[in-house]
PDB file of C-alpha atoms in Angstrom:
ATOM      1  CA  UNK A  25      12.351 -19.426  67.157  1.00 63.00           C
ATOM      2  CA  UNK A  26      14.914 -20.498  69.367  1.00 79.00           C
ATOM      3  CA  UNK A  27      14.312 -23.530  71.293  1.00 86.00           C
ATOM      4  CA  UNK A  28      15.505 -21.044  74.685  1.00 94.00           C
ATOM      5  CA  UNK A  29      13.334 -18.395  73.516  1.00 96.00           C
ATOM      6  CA  UNK A  30      11.253 -17.809  76.730  1.00 98.00           C
ATOM      7  CA  UNK A  31       8.765 -14.872  74.894  1.00 97.00           C
ATOM      8  CA  UNK A  32       4.945 -15.490  76.282  1.00 97.00           C
ATOM      9  CA  UNK A  33       6.215 -18.005  79.044  1.00 98.00           C
ATOM     10  CA  UNK A  34       4.809 -16.635  82.142  1.00 98.00           C
ATOM     11  CA  UNK A  35       6.987 -17.384  85.291  1.00 98.00           C
ATOM     12  CA  UNK A  36       7.024 -17.361  89.375  1.00 98.00           C
ATOM     13  CA  UNK A  37      10.598 -17.267  90.998  1.00 98.00           C
ATOM     14  CA  UNK A  38      11.010 -18.023  94.513  1.00 98.00           C
ATOM     15  CA  UNK A  39      13.543 -15.680  96.904  1.00 98.00           C
ATOM     16  CA  UNK A  40      13.461 -14.100  93.717  1.00 98.00           C
ATOM     17  CA  UNK A  41      14.295 -10.400  95.367  1.00 97.00           C
ATOM     18  CA  UNK A  42      17.921 -10.872  95.663  1.00 96.00           C
ATOM     19  CA  UNK A  43      20.945 -13.594  95.095  1.00 95.00           C
ATOM     20  CA  UNK A  44      20.503 -16.209  92.868  1.00 97.00           C
ATOM     21  CA  UNK A  45      16.785 -16.067  92.743  1.00 98.00           C
ATOM     22  CA  UNK A  46      17.109 -12.145  91.485  1.00 98.00           C
ATOM     23  CA  UNK A  47      19.488 -13.221  88.811  1.00 98.00           C
ATOM     24  CA  UNK A  48      17.446 -16.253  87.912  1.00 98.00           C
ATOM     25  CA  UNK A  49      14.437 -14.136  87.756  1.00 98.00           C
ATOM     26  CA  UNK A  50      16.859 -11.273  85.460  1.00 98.00           C
ATOM     27  CA  UNK A  51      17.222 -14.487  83.163  1.00 98.00           C
ATOM     28  CA  UNK A  52      14.732 -15.507  82.491  1.00 98.00           C
ATOM     29  CA  UNK A  53      13.106 -12.031  81.716  1.00 98.00           C
ATOM     30  CA  UNK A  54      16.284 -11.696  79.498  1.00 97.00           C
ATOM     31  CA  UNK A  55      14.994 -14.956  77.295  1.00 98.00           C
ATOM     32  CA  UNK A  56      11.510 -13.172  77.189  1.00 98.00           C
ATOM     33  CA  UNK A  57       9.469 -14.377  80.096  1.00 98.00           C
ATOM     34  CA  UNK A  58       7.016 -12.354  81.959  1.00 98.00           C
ATOM     35  CA  UNK A  59       8.304 -12.703  85.528  1.00 98.00           C
ATOM     36  CA  UNK A  60       6.790 -12.111  88.855  1.00 98.00           C
ATOM     37  CA  UNK A  61       9.452 -12.330  92.072  1.00 98.00           C
ATOM     38  CA  UNK A  62       7.967 -13.678  95.155  1.00 98.00           C
ATOM     39  CA  UNK A  63       9.497 -13.117  98.643  1.00 98.00           C
ATOM     40  CA  UNK A  64       9.015 -12.049 101.772  1.00 98.00           C
ATOM     41  CA  UNK A  65      11.352  -9.324 101.503  1.00 97.00           C
ATOM     42  CA  UNK A  66       9.251  -6.742  99.970  1.00 97.00           C
ATOM     43  CA  UNK A  67      11.166  -3.532  99.146  1.00 97.00           C
ATOM     44  CA  UNK A  68      14.035  -5.584  97.888  1.00 97.00           C
ATOM     45  CA  UNK A  69      11.943  -7.470  95.993  1.00 98.00           C
ATOM     46  CA  UNK A  70       9.357  -4.517  94.708  1.00 98.00           C
ATOM     47  CA  UNK A  71      12.962  -3.246  94.022  1.00 98.00           C
ATOM     48  CA  UNK A  72      14.642  -6.091  91.735  1.00 98.00           C
ATOM     49  CA  UNK A  73      10.858  -5.858  89.650  1.00 98.00           C
ATOM     50  CA  UNK A  74      11.371  -2.473  89.187  1.00 98.00           C
ATOM     51  CA  UNK A  75      14.849  -3.070  87.444  1.00 98.00           C
ATOM     52  CA  UNK A  76      13.471  -5.553  85.319  1.00 98.00           C
ATOM     53  CA  UNK A  77      10.577  -3.289  84.557  1.00 97.00           C
ATOM     54  CA  UNK A  78      12.931  -0.699  83.238  1.00 97.00           C
ATOM     55  CA  UNK A  79      15.112  -3.123  81.564  1.00 96.00           C
ATOM     56  CA  UNK A  80      11.970  -3.669  79.083  1.00 97.00           C
ATOM     57  CA  UNK A  81      10.713  -6.716  80.927  1.00 97.00           C
ATOM     58  CA  UNK A  82       7.592  -7.673  81.688  1.00 98.00           C
ATOM     59  CA  UNK A  83       7.596  -7.758  86.007  1.00 98.00           C
ATOM     60  CA  UNK A  84       5.786  -7.898  88.931  1.00 98.00           C
ATOM     61  CA  UNK A  85       6.463  -8.310  93.211  1.00 98.00           C
ATOM     62  CA  UNK A  86       3.840 -10.096  94.853  1.00 98.00           C
ATOM     63  CA  UNK A  87       4.547 -11.365  98.985  1.00 98.00           C
ATOM     64  CA  UNK A  88       5.686 -15.253  98.988  1.00 98.00           C
ATOM     65  CA  UNK A  89       5.995 -17.052 102.841  1.00 98.00           C
ATOM     66  CA  UNK A  90       7.230 -20.036 101.333  1.00 98.00           C
ATOM     67  CA  UNK A  91       6.035 -21.869 104.109  1.00 98.00           C
ATOM     68  CA  UNK A  92       3.028 -20.753 104.387  1.00 98.00           C
ATOM     69  CA  UNK A  93       0.002 -22.684 102.445  1.00 98.00           C
ATOM     70  CA  UNK A  94      -2.143 -19.251 102.260  1.00 98.00           C
ATOM     71  CA  UNK A  95       0.721 -17.476 101.229  1.00 98.00           C
ATOM     72  CA  UNK A  96       1.053 -19.832  98.287  1.00 98.00           C
ATOM     73  CA  UNK A  97      -2.457 -19.278  97.178  1.00 98.00           C
ATOM     74  CA  UNK A  98      -2.630 -15.515  97.250  1.00 98.00           C
ATOM     75  CA  UNK A  99       0.570 -15.563  95.465  1.00 98.00           C
ATOM     76  CA  UNK A 100      -0.293 -17.764  92.880  1.00 98.00           C
ATOM     77  CA  UNK A 101      -3.306 -16.109  92.092  1.00 98.00           C
ATOM     78  CA  UNK A 102      -1.614 -13.018  91.875  1.00 98.00           C
ATOM     79  CA  UNK A 103       0.835 -14.281  89.386  1.00 98.00           C
ATOM     80  CA  UNK A 104      -2.101 -15.862  86.909  1.00 98.00           C
ATOM     81  CA  UNK A 105      -3.759 -12.527  87.213  1.00 97.00           C
ATOM     82  CA  UNK A 106      -1.261 -10.017  86.845  1.00 96.00           C
ATOM     83  CA  UNK A 107       0.664 -12.183  83.881  1.00 97.00           C
ATOM     84  CA  UNK A 108      -2.613 -13.859  82.552  1.00 97.00           C
ATOM     85  CA  UNK A 109      -1.048 -17.260  83.301  1.00 98.00           C
ATOM     86  CA  UNK A 110       1.876 -19.266  84.918  1.00 98.00           C
ATOM     87  CA  UNK A 111       3.664 -21.810  83.577  1.00 97.00           C
ATOM     88  CA  UNK A 112       7.106 -21.538  85.047  1.00 98.00           C
ATOM     89  CA  UNK A 113       8.249 -21.877  88.991  1.00 98.00           C
ATOM     90  CA  UNK A 114      11.474 -21.406  89.940  1.00 98.00           C
ATOM     91  CA  UNK A 115      11.138 -22.826  93.692  1.00 98.00           C
ATOM     92  CA  UNK A 116      14.840 -21.034  94.647  1.00 98.00           C
ATOM     93  CA  UNK A 117      13.832 -19.285  98.386  1.00 98.00           C
ATOM     94  CA  UNK A 118      16.172 -21.526 100.606  1.00 97.00           C
ATOM     95  CA  UNK A 119      18.096 -21.074 103.724  1.00 97.00           C
ATOM     96  CA  UNK A 120      21.257 -22.610 105.324  1.00 97.00           C
ATOM     97  CA  UNK A 121      22.253 -22.250 109.180  1.00 97.00           C
ATOM     98  CA  UNK A 122      25.840 -24.137 109.397  1.00 98.00           C
ATOM     99  CA  UNK A 123      26.472 -26.306 112.772  1.00 98.00           C
ATOM    100  CA  UNK A 124      28.321 -29.414 113.209  1.00 98.00           C
ATOM    101  CA  UNK A 125      26.396 -32.603 113.931  1.00 98.00           C
ATOM    102  CA  UNK A 126      27.240 -32.233 117.877  1.00 98.00           C
ATOM    103  CA  UNK A 127      25.633 -28.692 118.322  1.00 98.00           C
ATOM    104  CA  UNK A 128      22.529 -29.066 116.074  1.00 97.00           C
ATOM    105  CA  UNK A 129      19.766 -26.282 117.475  1.00 98.00           C
ATOM    106  CA  UNK A 130      16.507 -27.910 116.259  1.00 98.00           C
ATOM    107  CA  UNK A 131      14.796 -25.264 116.214  1.00 98.00           C
ATOM    108  CA  UNK A 132      17.403 -23.941 113.286  1.00 98.00           C
ATOM    109  CA  UNK A 133      16.977 -27.891 111.411  1.00 98.00           C
ATOM    110  CA  UNK A 134      13.102 -27.247 112.089  1.00 98.00           C
ATOM    111  CA  UNK A 135      13.699 -23.952 109.895  1.00 98.00           C
ATOM    112  CA  UNK A 136      15.504 -25.249 107.476  1.00 98.00           C
ATOM    113  CA  UNK A 137      13.011 -27.996 107.443  1.00 98.00           C
ATOM    114  CA  UNK A 138       9.787 -25.841 106.456  1.00 98.00           C
ATOM    115  CA  UNK A 139      11.485 -23.502 104.205  1.00 98.00           C
ATOM    116  CA  UNK A 140      13.917 -25.958 101.994  1.00 98.00           C
ATOM    117  CA  UNK A 141      11.478 -28.838 102.008  1.00 98.00           C
ATOM    118  CA  UNK A 142       7.725 -27.909 102.962  1.00 98.00           C
ATOM    119  CA  UNK A 143       8.238 -25.009 100.667  1.00 98.00           C
ATOM    120  CA  UNK A 144       9.125 -26.588  97.907  1.00 98.00           C
ATOM    121  CA  UNK A 145       6.901 -29.232  98.668  1.00 98.00           C
ATOM    122  CA  UNK A 146       4.146 -26.412  98.651  1.00 98.00           C
ATOM    123  CA  UNK A 147       5.115 -25.175  95.739  1.00 98.00           C
ATOM    124  CA  UNK A 148       5.246 -27.788  94.047  1.00 98.00           C
ATOM    125  CA  UNK A 149       1.254 -28.319  94.888  1.00 98.00           C
ATOM    126  CA  UNK A 150       0.335 -25.279  93.758  1.00 98.00           C
ATOM    127  CA  UNK A 151       1.969 -25.098  90.476  1.00 98.00           C
ATOM    128  CA  UNK A 152       0.660 -28.864  89.532  1.00 98.00           C
ATOM    129  CA  UNK A 153      -2.669 -27.000  90.571  1.00 98.00           C
ATOM    130  CA  UNK A 154      -2.572 -24.397  88.330  1.00 98.00           C
ATOM    131  CA  UNK A 155      -0.791 -25.849  84.920  1.00 98.00           C
ATOM    132  CA  UNK A 156      -2.586 -29.314  85.086  1.00 98.00           C
ATOM    133  CA  UNK A 157      -5.241 -29.575  82.565  1.00 98.00           C
ATOM    134  CA  UNK A 158      -8.264 -28.163  84.225  1.00 98.00           C
ATOM    135  CA  UNK A 159      -6.441 -25.351  86.555  1.00 98.00           C
ATOM    136  CA  UNK A 160      -6.495 -21.941  86.272  1.00 97.00           C
ATOM    137  CA  UNK A 161      -3.162 -21.681  83.750  1.00 97.00           C
ATOM    138  CA  UNK A 162      -4.121 -25.134  82.731  1.00 95.00           C
ATOM    139  CA  UNK A 163      -1.153 -25.330  80.047  1.00 97.00           C
ATOM    140  CA  UNK A 164       1.333 -27.103  81.957  1.00 98.00           C
ATOM    141  CA  UNK A 165       4.826 -26.317  82.609  1.00 98.00           C
ATOM    142  CA  UNK A 166       7.998 -26.438  84.254  1.00 98.00           C
ATOM    143  CA  UNK A 167       8.814 -26.854  87.463  1.00 98.00           C
ATOM    144  CA  UNK A 168      12.795 -26.035  88.073  1.00 98.00           C
ATOM    145  CA  UNK A 169      13.460 -26.813  92.162  1.00 98.00           C
ATOM    146  CA  UNK A 170      16.622 -25.520  93.709  1.00 98.00           C
ATOM    147  CA  UNK A 171      18.789 -28.065  95.265  1.00 98.00           C
ATOM    148  CA  UNK A 172      22.650 -28.109  95.927  1.00 97.00           C
ATOM    149  CA  UNK A 173      25.591 -29.950  94.857  1.00 96.00           C
ATOM    150  CA  UNK A 174      25.356 -30.476  99.173  1.00 96.00           C
ATOM    151  CA  UNK A 175      23.180 -33.059  98.096  1.00 96.00           C
ATOM    152  CA  UNK A 176      25.221 -34.706  96.180  1.00 94.00           C
ATOM    153  CA  UNK A 177      28.899 -33.937  97.820  1.00 90.00           C
ATOM    154  CA  UNK A 178      29.698 -34.497 101.762  1.00 92.00           C
ATOM    155  CA  UNK A 179      31.005 -30.987 103.046  1.00 94.00           C
ATOM    156  CA  UNK A 180      31.272 -30.473 107.090  1.00 97.00           C
ATOM    157  CA  UNK A 181      29.154 -28.319 108.771  1.00 97.00           C
ATOM    158  CA  UNK A 182      26.249 -28.318 106.426  1.00 97.00           C
ATOM    159  CA  UNK A 183      24.548 -31.463 107.670  1.00 98.00           C
ATOM    160  CA  UNK A 184      21.271 -30.237 107.853  1.00 98.00           C
ATOM    161  CA  UNK A 185      20.822 -28.235 104.913  1.00 98.00           C
ATOM    162  CA  UNK A 186      22.434 -31.358 103.163  1.00 98.00           C
ATOM    163  CA  UNK A 187      19.684 -32.635 104.185  1.00 98.00           C
ATOM    164  CA  UNK A 188      17.117 -30.701 103.464  1.00 98.00           C
ATOM    165  CA  UNK A 189      18.723 -30.434  99.953  1.00 98.00           C
ATOM    166  CA  UNK A 190      18.980 -34.043  99.578  1.00 98.00           C
ATOM    167  CA  UNK A 191      14.621 -33.630 100.172  1.00 98.00           C
ATOM    168  CA  UNK A 192      14.310 -31.440  97.465  1.00 98.00           C
ATOM    169  CA  UNK A 193      16.072 -34.577  95.067  1.00 97.00           C
ATOM    170  CA  UNK A 194      13.316 -36.932  96.164  1.00 98.00           C
ATOM    171  CA  UNK A 195      10.856 -34.431  95.956  1.00 98.00           C
ATOM    172  CA  UNK A 196      11.282 -33.505  92.533  1.00 98.00           C
ATOM    173  CA  UNK A 197      11.865 -37.104  90.998  1.00 98.00           C
ATOM    174  CA  UNK A 198       8.308 -38.357  92.382  1.00 98.00           C
ATOM    175  CA  UNK A 199       6.549 -35.115  91.521  1.00 98.00           C
ATOM    176  CA  UNK A 200       8.045 -36.123  88.065  1.00 98.00           C
ATOM    177  CA  UNK A 201       6.393 -38.949  88.118  1.00 98.00           C
ATOM    178  CA  UNK A 202       3.196 -37.831  89.318  1.00 98.00           C
ATOM    179  CA  UNK A 203       3.257 -35.457  86.922  1.00 98.00           C
ATOM    180  CA  UNK A 204       3.702 -37.437  83.797  1.00 98.00           C
ATOM    181  CA  UNK A 205       1.525 -40.820  85.040  1.00 98.00           C
ATOM    182  CA  UNK A 206      -1.502 -38.438  86.002  1.00 98.00           C
ATOM    183  CA  UNK A 207      -1.355 -36.030  82.440  1.00 98.00           C
ATOM    184  CA  UNK A 208      -0.458 -32.631  83.908  1.00 98.00           C
ATOM    185  CA  UNK A 209       2.033 -31.630  81.472  1.00 98.00           C
ATOM    186  CA  UNK A 210       4.536 -30.429  83.730  1.00 98.00           C
ATOM    187  CA  UNK A 211       8.117 -31.214  83.602  1.00 98.00           C
ATOM    188  CA  UNK A 212      10.037 -31.028  86.834  1.00 99.00           C
ATOM    189  CA  UNK A 213      13.612 -30.681  87.453  1.00 98.00           C
ATOM    190  CA  UNK A 214      16.202 -29.663  89.903  1.00 98.00           C
ATOM    191  CA  UNK A 215      19.932 -27.945  89.906  1.00 98.00           C
ATOM    192  CA  UNK A 216      22.418 -28.925  91.881  1.00 98.00           C
ATOM    193  CA  UNK A 217      24.556 -25.511  92.552  1.00 97.00           C
ATOM    194  CA  UNK A 218      28.005 -25.089  93.635  1.00 96.00           C
ATOM    195  CA  UNK A 219      29.338 -22.528  95.946  1.00 93.00           C
ATOM    196  CA  UNK A 220      28.414 -19.122  94.627  1.00 95.00           C
ATOM    197  CA  UNK A 221      30.195 -16.058  96.341  1.00 92.00           C
ATOM    198  CA  UNK A 222      26.489 -14.303  97.050  1.00 90.00           C
ATOM    199  CA  UNK A 223      25.514 -12.982 100.544  1.00 90.00           C
ATOM    200  CA  UNK A 224      24.541 -16.731 101.663  1.00 90.00           C
ATOM    201  CA  UNK A 225      27.804 -18.232 100.543  1.00 91.00           C
ATOM    202  CA  UNK A 226      30.246 -15.831 101.811  1.00 92.00           C
ATOM    203  CA  UNK A 227      28.320 -16.447 105.125  1.00 94.00           C
ATOM    204  CA  UNK A 228      29.010 -20.038 104.222  1.00 94.00           C
ATOM    205  CA  UNK A 229      32.196 -19.222 104.449  1.00 94.00           C
ATOM    206  CA  UNK A 230      32.652 -17.460 107.550  1.00 96.00           C
ATOM    207  CA  UNK A 231      30.909 -20.055 108.949  1.00 96.00           C
ATOM    208  CA  UNK A 232      34.087 -22.692 108.487  1.00 96.00           C
ATOM    209  CA  UNK A 233      36.078 -20.372 109.778  1.00 96.00           C
ATOM    210  CA  UNK A 234      33.829 -20.276 113.389  1.00 97.00           C
ATOM    211  CA  UNK A 235      33.278 -23.750 113.032  1.00 97.00           C
ATOM    212  CA  UNK A 236      37.076 -24.676 113.312  1.00 97.00           C
ATOM    213  CA  UNK A 237      36.764 -26.624 109.978  1.00 97.00           C
ATOM    214  CA  UNK A 238      39.226 -23.985 108.731  1.00 97.00           C
ATOM    215  CA  UNK A 239      41.447 -21.512 109.717  1.00 97.00           C
ATOM    216  CA  UNK A 240      40.105 -18.913 107.817  1.00 97.00           C
ATOM    217  CA  UNK A 241      37.259 -18.093 105.523  1.00 95.00           C
ATOM    218  CA  UNK A 242      39.525 -17.681 102.961  1.00 96.00           C
ATOM    219  CA  UNK A 243      41.209 -21.197 103.238  1.00 97.00           C
ATOM    220  CA  UNK A 244      37.589 -22.905 102.778  1.00 96.00           C
ATOM    221  CA  UNK A 245      36.717 -21.051 100.002  1.00 95.00           C
ATOM    222  CA  UNK A 246      40.421 -22.165  98.273  1.00 96.00           C
ATOM    223  CA  UNK A 247      39.733 -26.041  99.548  1.00 95.00           C
ATOM    224  CA  UNK A 248      36.600 -25.517  97.582  1.00 95.00           C
ATOM    225  CA  UNK A 249      38.186 -24.182  94.414  1.00 96.00           C
ATOM    226  CA  UNK A 250      40.777 -27.251  94.229  1.00 96.00           C
ATOM    227  CA  UNK A 251      37.747 -30.055  94.903  1.00 94.00           C
ATOM    228  CA  UNK A 252      36.103 -27.818  91.645  1.00 96.00           C
ATOM    229  CA  UNK A 253      37.908 -29.431  88.334  1.00 97.00           C
ATOM    230  CA  UNK A 254      37.007 -26.459  86.203  1.00 97.00           C
ATOM    231  CA  UNK A 255      38.872 -24.380  88.717  1.00 97.00           C
ATOM    232  CA  UNK A 256      36.623 -21.437  90.175  1.00 97.00           C
ATOM    233  CA  UNK A 257      33.967 -20.081  92.200  1.00 96.00           C
ATOM    234  CA  UNK A 258      30.173 -20.776  90.725  1.00 96.00           C
ATOM    235  CA  UNK A 259      28.643 -17.150  88.870  1.00 97.00           C
ATOM    236  CA  UNK A 260      25.054 -16.287  89.389  1.00 97.00           C
ATOM    237  CA  UNK A 261      24.987 -16.433  85.861  1.00 97.00           C
ATOM    238  CA  UNK A 262      25.999 -20.426  85.823  1.00 97.00           C
ATOM    239  CA  UNK A 263      23.372 -20.945  88.150  1.00 98.00           C
ATOM    240  CA  UNK A 264      20.505 -18.587  86.183  1.00 98.00           C
ATOM    241  CA  UNK A 265      21.230 -20.031  82.480  1.00 98.00           C
ATOM    242  CA  UNK A 266      20.897 -23.584  83.992  1.00 98.00           C
ATOM    243  CA  UNK A 267      17.098 -22.448  85.111  1.00 98.00           C
ATOM    244  CA  UNK A 268      16.234 -21.261  81.511  1.00 98.00           C
ATOM    245  CA  UNK A 269      17.526 -24.726  79.722  1.00 98.00           C
ATOM    246  CA  UNK A 270      15.712 -26.214  81.917  1.00 98.00           C
ATOM    247  CA  UNK A 271      12.522 -24.332  81.735  1.00 98.00           C
ATOM    248  CA  UNK A 272      12.922 -23.876  78.082  1.00 98.00           C
ATOM    249  CA  UNK A 273      11.493 -26.060  75.045  1.00 97.00           C
ATOM    250  CA  UNK A 274      15.605 -27.163  74.713  1.00 97.00           C
ATOM    251  CA  UNK A 275      14.730 -29.031  77.338  1.00 98.00           C
ATOM    252  CA  UNK A 276      11.110 -30.611  76.432  1.00 98.00           C
ATOM    253  CA  UNK A 277      12.396 -34.446  77.127  1.00 98.00           C
ATOM    254  CA  UNK A 278      14.070 -33.920  79.796  1.00 98.00           C
ATOM    255  CA  UNK A 279      11.773 -34.788  83.623  1.00 98.00           C
ATOM    256  CA  UNK A 280      12.631 -35.499  87.196  1.00 98.00           C
ATOM    257  CA  UNK A 281      16.519 -35.213  86.326  1.00 98.00           C
ATOM    258  CA  UNK A 282      19.148 -33.212  88.804  1.00 98.00           C
ATOM    259  CA  UNK A 283      21.502 -30.955  86.819  1.00 98.00           C
ATOM    260  CA  UNK A 284      24.764 -30.241  88.790  1.00 98.00           C
ATOM    261  CA  UNK A 285      25.723 -26.785  88.171  1.00 98.00           C
ATOM    262  CA  UNK A 286      29.314 -26.790  90.191  1.00 97.00           C
ATOM    263  CA  UNK A 287      32.002 -27.275  87.983  1.00 97.00           C
ATOM    264  CA  UNK A 288      32.529 -30.485  88.420  1.00 97.00           C
ATOM    265  CA  UNK A 289      33.040 -30.672  92.643  1.00 94.00           C
ATOM    266  CA  UNK A 290      30.157 -33.168  93.185  1.00 89.00           C
ATOM    267  CA  UNK A 291      30.692 -35.344  90.582  1.00 83.00           C
TER     268      UNK A 291
END
């Protein structure tokens, strides 16, 4: 059996209804995992889970607001009930609100902190409680947090977002250390995606022009490509395959690490 084979694994992907999250759910399912899509977008999330089922995967949808502890508790319970366990969590849900530092809106920063930092922290908490010995799943596993190249490379207009994604990196490393020292059997790693032309990525490029940092969205994208040694934007599959790797036995001796998937932009 291939070390990348996830047959028999049970995964929950937050923000899995669309964009990177949907691609990650699809890649995990293609590798053999049973997948639950967690999201606040019920209609889109159900459609994504239905599409996975039609492709032959075991998949389901659970409503999940990552900022709400009760929502996490019910989503993890539902996932374990649906799949018969849980050994992979992908903390993908996140939001980006562009702003110059001189114009930061406290409400926007608080919202990013709630989703991007608290959401990941609560995911780690409930994954550990479920996966550690004595938990309702109890067989260990892997958590993959989605950070950003913004945590490794300064880029204008996204100070609040970059700060929250840097926090994801630190959460990853502390959680990995605690899991190891306390014998939870859960590996914790993160991915730093580069710019991907999803809905969020396209809006970010438009924001750069709106903020006056580039003359147009196209110019902003062109400069990002120019800063990327591999000479292109990222694709959803680039990020999704990295998540499969970190969730798989191919990464069995990797924990507390951050994997750049950015074409070299942040090196």
